[in-house]
Amino acid sequence: MRSAVQPSLAELQRALAARILSGEGPELDSWVCVPPATDSAARVAVYVDGYPARIREALRESFPAVAQILGDGSFAALADRFAKDMPAELQNLNLVGAALPRYLESDRVIRDLPFLPALAELEWAVDRCFHADLLPPFDPSPCSGWSSGDWARARIGFQPGLGLVCAPWPLRELRETYRCERSEIDVDLVDRHDRVLVYRRGFDVVVESIESAEAEAMASLQSGVVLGEVTAALADSGAEREAVAGYFGRWASLGLVVSCELSPLP
Amino acid sequence: MSVGRAGVAADWPRLGFGVGLRAEHYEDVLAGAKGADWFEVITENYIGTRGRPLAVLECVRRDHPVALHGVSLSIGSADPLDRRYLKALKDLVDRIEPALISDHLCWSGVDGRALFDLLPLPLTEECLNHVAERVRRVQDYLGRRILLENPSSYLGWRASTIPEAEFLSELAERADCGLLLDVNNVYVSAVNLDFDARAYLDAIPAHRVGQMHLAGFSDMGTHLFDTHSRAVSDEVWELYRHALERIGPAASMVEWDDEIPPWSRLIEELDRARQIRDQVLFADEIGRAAVAG
Ligand SMILES: [Fe+2]
């Protein structure tokens, strides 16, 4: 260890980091140097206050509806709690929002607003979709000779930005609240299940509600289940054959499907 | 070492007068709005995106030089260099082929924890060696030189033994890198830490300055804060004039990131910078002619 006035680079950085993250780092004050008659605490506070302020700002940009529903004070308090507990591996300010939906699941705000984690998940899906790559749509010509057995073991790949969020809340309507005054927010939450598909059309992000059977099929396919198993499950649950075919046709026409590969034979 | 005057500054691209490319001005820029010779973008906003921002940047790049300006290289951190960040930076450099690449003389995190700020370094021999060695490694990895910017400072460290301008000057020599001279940051730090801003500029080696920043600050009562939320102050314009006299017409740009004004207002700031450049260079020309005559 070096003397108190001659810390190593790492010691000095750890002390300021501790002050920023938890108000600790007592040795810091004797290492800081400001002009005479200057309040050094006020100068340290520039950095201490800057950290949560930047996280608040980044979250507000990614989660406008969560921010609108909570209001300025509650949202800032939530962001500050989140900033303190944030996973260390988040290195890019534009990506810190990735951890908010899960964080909300155990935060106190959900006592009154139980839909917030799902709404945050939807808003994060929209954010990621905006920045995602848009791959060329699936070219079906190599599959023209496939047998029905081949199609049964096909795995479907979707656009990297495609998102699907399902919850027992009217998610799409809740997301729209960022456009209105907070005092005008009035959303009926009772018995309003929603399954929301998020995808790109050009550079725009489309957010639309879909039927439960379509959502189930897409969720299964996204998780890697082969086509035969997905269609069998849909048939078991009473879905109409035409409706199921319609989902696939629609996804293809929207350019959401980017690949179709045969899974290995057992 | 040569200490420059107008016209001496070295082999950095003379880009003229630029602005930061911000989403608020995408429509203006795509519609061909005039006034900016080049654009600077915040590197991190174009890493990890394949959406509209990158498409706009590529479109802008077709007609204009672009500079990549990073905020998370964390060149002074005690942590190892972040390889994933460097790889992402190199991918963007290969894609955009920027005229200039810059980041800040600062640290932004330690022990693997990012703090999302430009934090002050102790200006010591230990730190100088550490930063110089890392700048060389970054430049070797990218295959080209980078510029380091003087940050706005709100506090200093008792451990510091080297004045910042001297530190930057020595760093540029040891690492063979360039400097991004932020004239507003010089002014803000000079007021906050009580040093002479003009003496600071005089200690910066002209041939190392590849770019200059102009911006507005806010007076918080206890200190000046580098907010980038308003017009360039008269004091900073005066310093800029002095910097041009010493350094010559390095690529200059106005940073305006908060309370962003309409495009036309932003260009008014650039035009003021152009006017000062013209006055300085004209005086320089007359002076040379008088000496030669
Ligand atoms: Fe700057």
PDB file of N, CA, C and O in Angstrom, chain A residues 2 9-10 12-14 16-17 21 28 30-35 43-44 46-47 51 54 86-88 90-94 96 130-133 200 203, chain B residues 44-45 49-53 55 76-78 107 110-117 119-122 126 130 154-158 192-194 222-223 225:
ATOM      1  N   ARG A   2       0.401   2.263  -0.734  1.00  0.00           N
ATOM      2  CA  ARG A   2       1.126   3.532  -0.732  1.00  0.00           C
ATOM      3  C   ARG A   2       0.551   4.446   0.349  1.00  0.00           C
ATOM      4  O   ARG A   2      -0.426   4.117   0.991  1.00  0.00           O
ATOM      5  N   LEU A   9      -2.908   4.360  -9.277  1.00  0.00           N
ATOM      6  CA  LEU A   9      -3.999   4.675 -10.200  1.00  0.00           C
ATOM      7  C   LEU A   9      -5.242   3.847  -9.850  1.00  0.00           C
ATOM      8  O   LEU A   9      -6.368   4.369  -9.789  1.00  0.00           O
ATOM      9  N   ALA A  10      -5.046   2.559  -9.591  1.00  0.00           N
ATOM     10  CA  ALA A  10      -6.188   1.676  -9.303  1.00  0.00           C
ATOM     11  C   ALA A  10      -6.851   2.062  -7.982  1.00  0.00           C
ATOM     12  O   ALA A  10      -8.090   2.078  -7.874  1.00  0.00           O
ATOM     13  N   LEU A  12      -6.950   4.975  -6.532  1.00  0.00           N
ATOM     14  CA  LEU A  12      -7.673   6.230  -6.711  1.00  0.00           C
ATOM     15  C   LEU A  12      -8.985   5.999  -7.484  1.00  0.00           C
ATOM     16  O   LEU A  12     -10.049   6.528  -7.115  1.00  0.00           O
ATOM     17  N   GLN A  13      -8.916   5.187  -8.511  1.00  0.00           N
ATOM     18  CA  GLN A  13     -10.125   4.933  -9.310  1.00  0.00           C
ATOM     19  C   GLN A  13     -11.152   4.149  -8.500  1.00  0.00           C
ATOM     20  O   GLN A  13     -12.358   4.412  -8.582  1.00  0.00           O
ATOM     21  N   ARG A  14     -10.688   3.184  -7.702  1.00  0.00           N
ATOM     22  CA  ARG A  14     -11.631   2.413  -6.871  1.00  0.00           C
ATOM     23  C   ARG A  14     -12.316   3.319  -5.851  1.00  0.00           C
ATOM     24  O   ARG A  14     -13.499   3.150  -5.562  1.00  0.00           O
ATOM     25  N   LEU A  16     -12.993   6.591  -6.109  1.00  0.00           N
ATOM     26  CA  LEU A  16     -14.028   7.429  -6.742  1.00  0.00           C
ATOM     27  C   LEU A  16     -15.215   6.566  -7.196  1.00  0.00           C
ATOM     28  O   LEU A  16     -16.377   6.958  -7.050  1.00  0.00           O
ATOM     29  N   ALA A  17     -14.921   5.354  -7.692  1.00  0.00           N
ATOM     30  CA  ALA A  17     -16.006   4.448  -8.108  1.00  0.00           C
ATOM     31  C   ALA A  17     -16.880   4.099  -6.893  1.00  0.00           C
ATOM     32  O   ALA A  17     -18.116   4.093  -6.990  1.00  0.00           O
ATOM     33  N   LEU A  21     -20.805   4.826  -6.625  1.00  0.00           N
ATOM     34  CA  LEU A  21     -21.760   3.712  -6.603  1.00  0.00           C
ATOM     35  C   LEU A  21     -22.458   3.549  -5.260  1.00  0.00           C
ATOM     36  O   LEU A  21     -23.599   3.109  -5.202  1.00  0.00           O
ATOM     37  N   LEU A  28     -11.061   9.143  -0.339  1.00  0.00           N
ATOM     38  CA  LEU A  28     -11.131  10.012  -1.516  1.00  0.00           C
ATOM     39  C   LEU A  28     -10.911  11.489  -1.161  1.00  0.00           C
ATOM     40  O   LEU A  28     -10.193  12.212  -1.847  1.00  0.00           O
ATOM     41  N   SER A  30      -9.239  13.065   0.959  1.00  0.00           N
ATOM     42  CA  SER A  30      -7.876  13.564   1.185  1.00  0.00           C
ATOM     43  C   SER A  30      -7.052  13.504  -0.105  1.00  0.00           C
ATOM     44  O   SER A  30      -5.943  14.034  -0.155  1.00  0.00           O
ATOM     45  N   TRP A  31      -7.568  12.872  -1.142  1.00  0.00           N
ATOM     46  CA  TRP A  31      -6.831  12.759  -2.410  1.00  0.00           C
ATOM     47  C   TRP A  31      -7.253  13.818  -3.430  1.00  0.00           C
ATOM     48  O   TRP A  31      -6.550  14.075  -4.406  1.00  0.00           O
ATOM     49  N   VAL A  32      -8.463  14.372  -3.196  1.00  0.00           N
ATOM     50  CA  VAL A  32      -9.000  15.354  -4.148  1.00  0.00           C
ATOM     51  C   VAL A  32      -8.341  16.709  -3.930  1.00  0.00           C
ATOM     52  O   VAL A  32      -8.005  17.071  -2.813  1.00  0.00           O
ATOM     53  N   CYS A  33      -8.183  17.460  -5.021  1.00  0.00           N
ATOM     54  CA  CYS A  33      -7.558  18.774  -4.930  1.00  0.00           C
ATOM     55  C   CYS A  33      -8.419  19.786  -5.696  1.00  0.00           C
ATOM     56  O   CYS A  33      -8.696  19.583  -6.888  1.00  0.00           O
ATOM     57  N   VAL A  34      -8.880  20.819  -5.022  1.00  0.00           N
ATOM     58  CA  VAL A  34      -9.641  21.885  -5.682  1.00  0.00           C
ATOM     59  C   VAL A  34      -9.032  23.222  -5.261  1.00  0.00           C
ATOM     60  O   VAL A  34      -8.301  23.275  -4.272  1.00  0.00           O
ATOM     61  N   PRO A  35      -9.316  24.307  -5.992  1.00  0.00           N
ATOM     62  CA  PRO A  35      -8.735  25.600  -5.634  1.00  0.00           C
ATOM     63  C   PRO A  35      -9.173  26.027  -4.224  1.00  0.00           C
ATOM     64  O   PRO A  35     -10.210  25.572  -3.737  1.00  0.00           O
ATOM     65  N   ARG A  43     -17.771  19.510  -5.848  1.00  0.00           N
ATOM     66  CA  ARG A  43     -17.093  19.074  -7.075  1.00  0.00           C
ATOM     67  C   ARG A  43     -17.152  17.554  -7.226  1.00  0.00           C
ATOM     68  O   ARG A  43     -17.355  17.042  -8.329  1.00  0.00           O
ATOM     69  N   VAL A  44     -16.958  16.836  -6.106  1.00  0.00           N
ATOM     70  CA  VAL A  44     -17.089  15.368  -6.171  1.00  0.00           C
ATOM     71  C   VAL A  44     -18.520  15.018  -6.569  1.00  0.00           C
ATOM     72  O   VAL A  44     -18.761  14.077  -7.335  1.00  0.00           O
ATOM     73  N   VAL A  46     -20.412  16.398  -8.628  1.00  0.00           N
ATOM     74  CA  VAL A  46     -20.650  16.463 -10.081  1.00  0.00           C
ATOM     75  C   VAL A  46     -20.573  15.044 -10.663  1.00  0.00           C
ATOM     76  O   VAL A  46     -21.409  14.633 -11.475  1.00  0.00           O
ATOM     77  N   TYR A  47     -19.582  14.290 -10.212  1.00  0.00           N
ATOM     78  CA  TYR A  47     -19.412  12.918 -10.734  1.00  0.00           C
ATOM     79  C   TYR A  47     -20.388  11.945 -10.069  1.00  0.00           C
ATOM     80  O   TYR A  47     -20.917  11.044 -10.727  1.00  0.00           O
ATOM     81  N   TYR A  51     -23.671   9.956 -12.501  1.00  0.00           N
ATOM     82  CA  TYR A  51     -23.892   8.527 -12.802  1.00  0.00           C
ATOM     83  C   TYR A  51     -25.384   8.173 -12.834  1.00  0.00           C
ATOM     84  O   TYR A  51     -25.884   7.705 -13.873  1.00  0.00           O
ATOM     85  N   ARG A  54     -27.285   9.906 -15.769  1.00  0.00           N
ATOM     86  CA  ARG A  54     -27.134   9.324 -17.108  1.00  0.00           C
ATOM     87  C   ARG A  54     -27.976   8.060 -17.258  1.00  0.00           C
ATOM     88  O   ARG A  54     -28.542   7.807 -18.317  1.00  0.00           O
ATOM     89  N   MET A  86     -27.472  -2.362 -10.515  1.00  0.00           N
ATOM     90  CA  MET A  86     -27.343  -2.786 -11.899  1.00  0.00           C
ATOM     91  C   MET A  86     -26.239  -3.833 -12.084  1.00  0.00           C
ATOM     92  O   MET A  86     -25.179  -3.709 -11.480  1.00  0.00           O
ATOM     93  N   PRO A  87     -26.470  -4.842 -12.947  1.00  0.00           N
ATOM     94  CA  PRO A  87     -25.412  -5.829 -13.191  1.00  0.00           C
ATOM     95  C   PRO A  87     -24.143  -5.157 -13.722  1.00  0.00           C
ATOM     96  O   PRO A  87     -24.220  -4.281 -14.576  1.00  0.00           O
ATOM     97  N   ALA A  88     -22.989  -5.591 -13.202  1.00  0.00           N
ATOM     98  CA  ALA A  88     -21.718  -4.937 -13.555  1.00  0.00           C
ATOM     99  C   ALA A  88     -21.378  -5.090 -15.028  1.00  0.00           C
ATOM    100  O   ALA A  88     -20.674  -4.260 -15.590  1.00  0.00           O
ATOM    101  N   LEU A  90     -22.957  -4.580 -17.664  1.00  0.00           N
ATOM    102  CA  LEU A  90     -23.552  -3.645 -18.626  1.00  0.00           C
ATOM    103  C   LEU A  90     -22.554  -2.513 -18.901  1.00  0.00           C
ATOM    104  O   LEU A  90     -22.324  -1.654 -18.064  1.00  0.00           O
ATOM    105  N   GLN A  91     -21.939  -2.539 -20.071  1.00  0.00           N
ATOM    106  CA  GLN A  91     -20.844  -1.618 -20.375  1.00  0.00           C
ATOM    107  C   GLN A  91     -21.265  -0.476 -21.297  1.00  0.00           C
ATOM    108  O   GLN A  91     -20.524   0.475 -21.464  1.00  0.00           O
ATOM    109  N   ASN A  92     -22.406  -0.621 -21.954  1.00  0.00           N
ATOM    110  CA  ASN A  92     -22.837   0.401 -22.914  1.00  0.00           C
ATOM    111  C   ASN A  92     -24.119   1.044 -22.379  1.00  0.00           C
ATOM    112  O   ASN A  92     -25.112   0.349 -22.126  1.00  0.00           O
ATOM    113  N   LEU A  93     -24.074   2.350 -22.241  1.00  0.00           N
ATOM    114  CA  LEU A  93     -25.219   3.065 -21.670  1.00  0.00           C
ATOM    115  C   LEU A  93     -26.497   2.813 -22.476  1.00  0.00           C
ATOM    116  O   LEU A  93     -27.595   2.799 -21.920  1.00  0.00           O
ATOM    117  N   ASN A  94     -26.337   2.595 -23.771  1.00  0.00           N
ATOM    118  CA  ASN A  94     -27.520   2.340 -24.606  1.00  0.00           C
ATOM    119  C   ASN A  94     -28.143   0.979 -24.320  1.00  0.00           C
ATOM    120  O   ASN A  94     -29.247   0.700 -24.792  1.00  0.00           O
ATOM    121  N   VAL A  96     -28.202  -0.507 -21.037  1.00  0.00           N
ATOM    122  CA  VAL A  96     -28.509  -0.779 -19.622  1.00  0.00           C
ATOM    123  C   VAL A  96     -29.971  -1.178 -19.436  1.00  0.00           C
ATOM    124  O   VAL A  96     -30.315  -1.910 -18.508  1.00  0.00           O
ATOM    125  N   PHE A 130     -35.652  -1.636 -33.191  1.00  0.00           N
ATOM    126  CA  PHE A 130     -35.246  -0.423 -33.920  1.00  0.00           C
ATOM    127  C   PHE A 130     -33.782  -0.531 -34.372  1.00  0.00           C
ATOM    128  O   PHE A 130     -33.414  -0.072 -35.450  1.00  0.00           O
ATOM    129  N   HIS A 131     -32.952  -1.131 -33.497  1.00  0.00           N
ATOM    130  CA  HIS A 131     -31.515  -1.196 -33.792  1.00  0.00           C
ATOM    131  C   HIS A 131     -31.093  -2.504 -34.463  1.00  0.00           C
ATOM    132  O   HIS A 131     -29.916  -2.683 -34.780  1.00  0.00           O
ATOM    133  N   ALA A 132     -32.029  -3.426 -34.638  1.00  0.00           N
ATOM    134  CA  ALA A 132     -31.651  -4.758 -35.129  1.00  0.00           C
ATOM    135  C   ALA A 132     -31.324  -4.739 -36.618  1.00  0.00           C
ATOM    136  O   ALA A 132     -31.741  -3.846 -37.356  1.00  0.00           O
ATOM    137  N   ASP A 133     -30.602  -5.757 -37.014  1.00  0.00           N
ATOM    138  CA  ASP A 133     -30.322  -5.956 -38.427  1.00  0.00           C
ATOM    139  C   ASP A 133     -31.613  -6.388 -39.125  1.00  0.00           C
ATOM    140  O   ASP A 133     -32.470  -7.019 -38.510  1.00  0.00           O
ATOM    141  N   ARG A 200     -39.856  -5.065 -37.743  1.00  0.00           N
ATOM    142  CA  ARG A 200     -39.472  -3.897 -38.540  1.00  0.00           C
ATOM    143  C   ARG A 200     -40.148  -3.910 -39.896  1.00  0.00           C
ATOM    144  O   ARG A 200     -40.252  -4.952 -40.554  1.00  0.00           O
ATOM    145  N   PHE A 203     -37.349   0.975 -41.770  1.00  0.00           N
ATOM    146  CA  PHE A 203     -36.716   1.425 -40.528  1.00  0.00           C
ATOM    147  C   PHE A 203     -37.727   1.651 -39.415  1.00  0.00           C
ATOM    148  O   PHE A 203     -37.358   1.995 -38.295  1.00  0.00           O
TER     149      PHE A 203
ATOM    150  N   GLU B  44     -20.334   5.226 -29.792  1.00  0.00           N
ATOM    151  CA  GLU B  44     -21.159   4.232 -29.097  1.00  0.00           C
ATOM    152  C   GLU B  44     -22.589   4.181 -29.645  1.00  0.00           C
ATOM    153  O   GLU B  44     -23.259   3.161 -29.516  1.00  0.00           O
ATOM    154  N   ASN B  45     -23.049   5.287 -30.238  1.00  0.00           N
ATOM    155  CA  ASN B  45     -24.414   5.291 -30.770  1.00  0.00           C
ATOM    156  C   ASN B  45     -24.526   4.525 -32.083  1.00  0.00           C
ATOM    157  O   ASN B  45     -25.635   4.322 -32.589  1.00  0.00           O
ATOM    158  N   THR B  49     -25.806  -1.212 -33.573  1.00  0.00           N
ATOM    159  CA  THR B  49     -27.058  -0.873 -34.248  1.00  0.00           C
ATOM    160  C   THR B  49     -26.924  -1.223 -35.730  1.00  0.00           C
ATOM    161  O   THR B  49     -25.879  -1.017 -36.343  1.00  0.00           O
ATOM    162  N   ARG B  50     -27.996  -1.771 -36.261  1.00  0.00           N
ATOM    163  CA  ARG B  50     -28.058  -2.012 -37.700  1.00  0.00           C
ATOM    164  C   ARG B  50     -29.320  -1.334 -38.249  1.00  0.00           C
ATOM    165  O   ARG B  50     -29.744  -1.632 -39.347  1.00  0.00           O
ATOM    166  N   GLY B  51     -29.892  -0.455 -37.446  1.00  0.00           N
ATOM    167  CA  GLY B  51     -31.146   0.178 -37.825  1.00  0.00           C
ATOM    168  C   GLY B  51     -30.927   1.512 -38.513  1.00  0.00           C
ATOM    169  O   GLY B  51     -29.903   1.752 -39.162  1.00  0.00           O
ATOM    170  N   ARG B  52     -31.900   2.400 -38.322  1.00  0.00           N
ATOM    171  CA  ARG B  52     -31.887   3.675 -39.039  1.00  0.00           C
ATOM    172  C   ARG B  52     -30.636   4.518 -38.760  1.00  0.00           C
ATOM    173  O   ARG B  52     -30.085   5.106 -39.700  1.00  0.00           O
ATOM    174  N   PRO B  53     -30.171   4.607 -37.487  1.00  0.00           N
ATOM    175  CA  PRO B  53     -28.996   5.460 -37.255  1.00  0.00           C
ATOM    176  C   PRO B  53     -27.813   5.087 -38.147  1.00  0.00           C
ATOM    177  O   PRO B  53     -27.161   5.962 -38.729  1.00  0.00           O
ATOM    178  N   ALA B  55     -27.903   3.476 -40.994  1.00  0.00           N
ATOM    179  CA  ALA B  55     -28.238   3.760 -42.400  1.00  0.00           C
ATOM    180  C   ALA B  55     -28.049   5.247 -42.698  1.00  0.00           C
ATOM    181  O   ALA B  55     -27.522   5.628 -43.755  1.00  0.00           O
ATOM    182  N   GLY B  76      -7.577   5.581 -19.644  1.00  0.00           N
ATOM    183  CA  GLY B  76      -6.775   5.703 -18.424  1.00  0.00           C
ATOM    184  C   GLY B  76      -7.180   4.748 -17.323  1.00  0.00           C
ATOM    185  O   GLY B  76      -6.661   4.831 -16.200  1.00  0.00           O
ATOM    186  N   SER B  77      -8.090   3.827 -17.597  1.00  0.00           N
ATOM    187  CA  SER B  77      -8.539   2.927 -16.531  1.00  0.00           C
ATOM    188  C   SER B  77      -7.425   1.988 -16.099  1.00  0.00           C
ATOM    189  O   SER B  77      -6.576   1.600 -16.907  1.00  0.00           O
ATOM    190  N   ALA B  78      -7.458   1.585 -14.833  1.00  0.00           N
ATOM    191  CA  ALA B  78      -6.513   0.578 -14.342  1.00  0.00           C
ATOM    192  C   ALA B  78      -6.903  -0.814 -14.843  1.00  0.00           C
ATOM    193  O   ALA B  78      -6.119  -1.750 -14.737  1.00  0.00           O
ATOM    194  N   TRP B 107     -10.813   8.164 -17.532  1.00  0.00           N
ATOM    195  CA  TRP B 107     -11.173   6.759 -17.309  1.00  0.00           C
ATOM    196  C   TRP B 107     -12.680   6.711 -17.101  1.00  0.00           C
ATOM    197  O   TRP B 107     -13.285   7.711 -16.695  1.00  0.00           O
ATOM    198  N   VAL B 110     -13.905   0.913 -13.573  1.00  0.00           N
ATOM    199  CA  VAL B 110     -12.814   0.159 -12.959  1.00  0.00           C
ATOM    200  C   VAL B 110     -13.387  -1.130 -12.376  1.00  0.00           C
ATOM    201  O   VAL B 110     -14.580  -1.184 -12.056  1.00  0.00           O
ATOM    202  N   ASP B 111     -12.554  -2.144 -12.294  1.00  0.00           N
ATOM    203  CA  ASP B 111     -12.976  -3.464 -11.799  1.00  0.00           C
ATOM    204  C   ASP B 111     -14.175  -3.995 -12.583  1.00  0.00           C
ATOM    205  O   ASP B 111     -15.081  -4.630 -12.015  1.00  0.00           O
ATOM    206  N   GLY B 112     -14.179  -3.718 -13.874  1.00  0.00           N
ATOM    207  CA  GLY B 112     -15.235  -4.249 -14.738  1.00  0.00           C
ATOM    208  C   GLY B 112     -16.546  -3.509 -14.658  1.00  0.00           C
ATOM    209  O   GLY B 112     -17.515  -3.883 -15.318  1.00  0.00           O
ATOM    210  N   ARG B 113     -16.607  -2.443 -13.886  1.00  0.00           N
ATOM    211  CA  ARG B 113     -17.865  -1.708 -13.715  1.00  0.00           C
ATOM    212  C   ARG B 113     -17.797  -0.394 -14.487  1.00  0.00           C
ATOM    213  O   ARG B 113     -16.927   0.433 -14.213  1.00  0.00           O
ATOM    214  N   ALA B 114     -18.685  -0.206 -15.454  1.00  0.00           N
ATOM    215  CA  ALA B 114     -18.706   1.037 -16.222  1.00  0.00           C
ATOM    216  C   ALA B 114     -19.409   2.124 -15.421  1.00  0.00           C
ATOM    217  O   ALA B 114     -20.422   1.869 -14.765  1.00  0.00           O
ATOM    218  N   LEU B 115     -18.857   3.338 -15.465  1.00  0.00           N
ATOM    219  CA  LEU B 115     -19.447   4.456 -14.714  1.00  0.00           C
ATOM    220  C   LEU B 115     -20.012   5.525 -15.653  1.00  0.00           C
ATOM    221  O   LEU B 115     -20.548   6.534 -15.193  1.00  0.00           O
ATOM    222  N   PHE B 116     -19.912   5.308 -16.958  1.00  0.00           N
ATOM    223  CA  PHE B 116     -20.562   6.150 -17.977  1.00  0.00           C
ATOM    224  C   PHE B 116     -20.235   7.631 -17.808  1.00  0.00           C
ATOM    225  O   PHE B 116     -21.107   8.487 -17.875  1.00  0.00           O
ATOM    226  N   ASP B 117     -18.976   7.933 -17.551  1.00  0.00           N
ATOM    227  CA  ASP B 117     -18.573   9.327 -17.386  1.00  0.00           C
ATOM    228  C   ASP B 117     -17.120   9.461 -17.832  1.00  0.00           C
ATOM    229  O   ASP B 117     -16.416   8.462 -18.015  1.00  0.00           O
ATOM    230  N   LEU B 119     -14.055  10.481 -16.378  1.00  0.00           N
ATOM    231  CA  LEU B 119     -13.568  10.749 -15.019  1.00  0.00           C
ATOM    232  C   LEU B 119     -12.111  11.208 -15.047  1.00  0.00           C
ATOM    233  O   LEU B 119     -11.332  10.770 -15.905  1.00  0.00           O
ATOM    234  N   PRO B 120     -11.746  12.092 -14.097  1.00  0.00           N
ATOM    235  CA  PRO B 120     -10.415  12.714 -14.165  1.00  0.00           C
ATOM    236  C   PRO B 120      -9.296  11.764 -13.753  1.00  0.00           C
ATOM    237  O   PRO B 120      -9.442  10.976 -12.817  1.00  0.00           O
ATOM    238  N   LEU B 121      -8.182  11.880 -14.436  1.00  0.00           N
ATOM    239  CA  LEU B 121      -7.009  11.054 -14.147  1.00  0.00           C
ATOM    240  C   LEU B 121      -6.028  11.825 -13.268  1.00  0.00           C
ATOM    241  O   LEU B 121      -5.913  13.051 -13.408  1.00  0.00           O
ATOM    242  N   PRO B 122      -5.278  11.126 -12.433  1.00  0.00           N
ATOM    243  CA  PRO B 122      -4.167  11.782 -11.736  1.00  0.00           C
ATOM    244  C   PRO B 122      -3.047  11.990 -12.757  1.00  0.00           C
ATOM    245  O   PRO B 122      -2.658  11.047 -13.448  1.00  0.00           O
ATOM    246  N   GLU B 126       3.376   7.863 -13.576  1.00  0.00           N
ATOM    247  CA  GLU B 126       2.828   6.501 -13.641  1.00  0.00           C
ATOM    248  C   GLU B 126       1.663   6.450 -14.641  1.00  0.00           C
ATOM    249  O   GLU B 126       1.578   5.574 -15.497  1.00  0.00           O
ATOM    250  N   HIS B 130       1.264   4.655 -18.373  1.00  0.00           N
ATOM    251  CA  HIS B 130       0.133   3.736 -18.532  1.00  0.00           C
ATOM    252  C   HIS B 130      -0.707   4.118 -19.759  1.00  0.00           C
ATOM    253  O   HIS B 130      -0.993   3.282 -20.624  1.00  0.00           O
ATOM    254  N   TYR B 154     -13.704  18.939 -13.015  1.00  0.00           N
ATOM    255  CA  TYR B 154     -14.369  19.603 -11.886  1.00  0.00           C
ATOM    256  C   TYR B 154     -13.535  19.483 -10.625  1.00  0.00           C
ATOM    257  O   TYR B 154     -13.783  20.160  -9.649  1.00  0.00           O
ATOM    258  N   LEU B 155     -12.567  18.568 -10.668  1.00  0.00           N
ATOM    259  CA  LEU B 155     -11.634  18.452  -9.550  1.00  0.00           C
ATOM    260  C   LEU B 155     -10.293  17.954 -10.082  1.00  0.00           C
ATOM    261  O   LEU B 155     -10.204  17.404 -11.175  1.00  0.00           O
ATOM    262  N   GLY B 156      -9.253  18.177  -9.276  1.00  0.00           N
ATOM    263  CA  GLY B 156      -7.939  17.632  -9.586  1.00  0.00           C
ATOM    264  C   GLY B 156      -7.551  16.651  -8.492  1.00  0.00           C
ATOM    265  O   GLY B 156      -8.326  16.418  -7.555  1.00  0.00           O
ATOM    266  N   TRP B 157      -6.370  16.069  -8.634  1.00  0.00           N
ATOM    267  CA  TRP B 157      -5.878  15.117  -7.628  1.00  0.00           C
ATOM    268  C   TRP B 157      -4.598  15.663  -7.010  1.00  0.00           C
ATOM    269  O   TRP B 157      -3.743  16.194  -7.727  1.00  0.00           O
ATOM    270  N   ARG B 158      -4.477  15.492  -5.680  1.00  0.00           N
ATOM    271  CA  ARG B 158      -3.238  15.930  -5.018  1.00  0.00           C
ATOM    272  C   ARG B 158      -2.026  15.212  -5.599  1.00  0.00           C
ATOM    273  O   ARG B 158      -0.921  15.745  -5.603  1.00  0.00           O
ATOM    274  N   ASN B 192     -12.783  26.162 -13.340  1.00  0.00           N
ATOM    275  CA  ASN B 192     -13.036  25.245 -12.216  1.00  0.00           C
ATOM    276  C   ASN B 192     -11.790  24.961 -11.393  1.00  0.00           C
ATOM    277  O   ASN B 192     -11.860  24.791 -10.178  1.00  0.00           O
ATOM    278  N   LEU B 193     -10.638  24.879 -12.054  1.00  0.00           N
ATOM    279  CA  LEU B 193      -9.418  24.486 -11.337  1.00  0.00           C
ATOM    280  C   LEU B 193      -8.428  25.638 -11.224  1.00  0.00           C
ATOM    281  O   LEU B 193      -7.302  25.458 -10.759  1.00  0.00           O
ATOM    282  N   ASP B 194      -8.867  26.815 -11.685  1.00  0.00           N
ATOM    283  CA  ASP B 194      -8.095  28.035 -11.488  1.00  0.00           C
ATOM    284  C   ASP B 194      -6.718  27.985 -12.156  1.00  0.00           C
ATOM    285  O   ASP B 194      -5.690  28.094 -11.484  1.00  0.00           O
ATOM    286  N   THR B 222     -21.311  27.158  -8.350  1.00  0.00           N
ATOM    287  CA  THR B 222     -20.089  26.639  -7.708  1.00  0.00           C
ATOM    288  C   THR B 222     -19.045  26.225  -8.744  1.00  0.00           C
ATOM    289  O   THR B 222     -17.882  26.012  -8.404  1.00  0.00           O
ATOM    290  N   HIS B 223     -19.461  26.060  -9.996  1.00  0.00           N
ATOM    291  CA  HIS B 223     -18.541  25.625 -11.046  1.00  0.00           C
ATOM    292  C   HIS B 223     -19.207  25.808 -12.408  1.00  0.00           C
ATOM    293  O   HIS B 223     -20.428  25.985 -12.490  1.00  0.00           O
ATOM    294  N   PHE B 225     -20.261  23.989 -15.868  1.00  0.00           N
ATOM    295  CA  PHE B 225     -20.579  22.604 -16.229  1.00  0.00           C
ATOM    296  C   PHE B 225     -20.668  22.491 -17.751  1.00  0.00           C
ATOM    297  O   PHE B 225     -21.348  23.295 -18.406  1.00  0.00           O
TER     298      PHE B 225
END
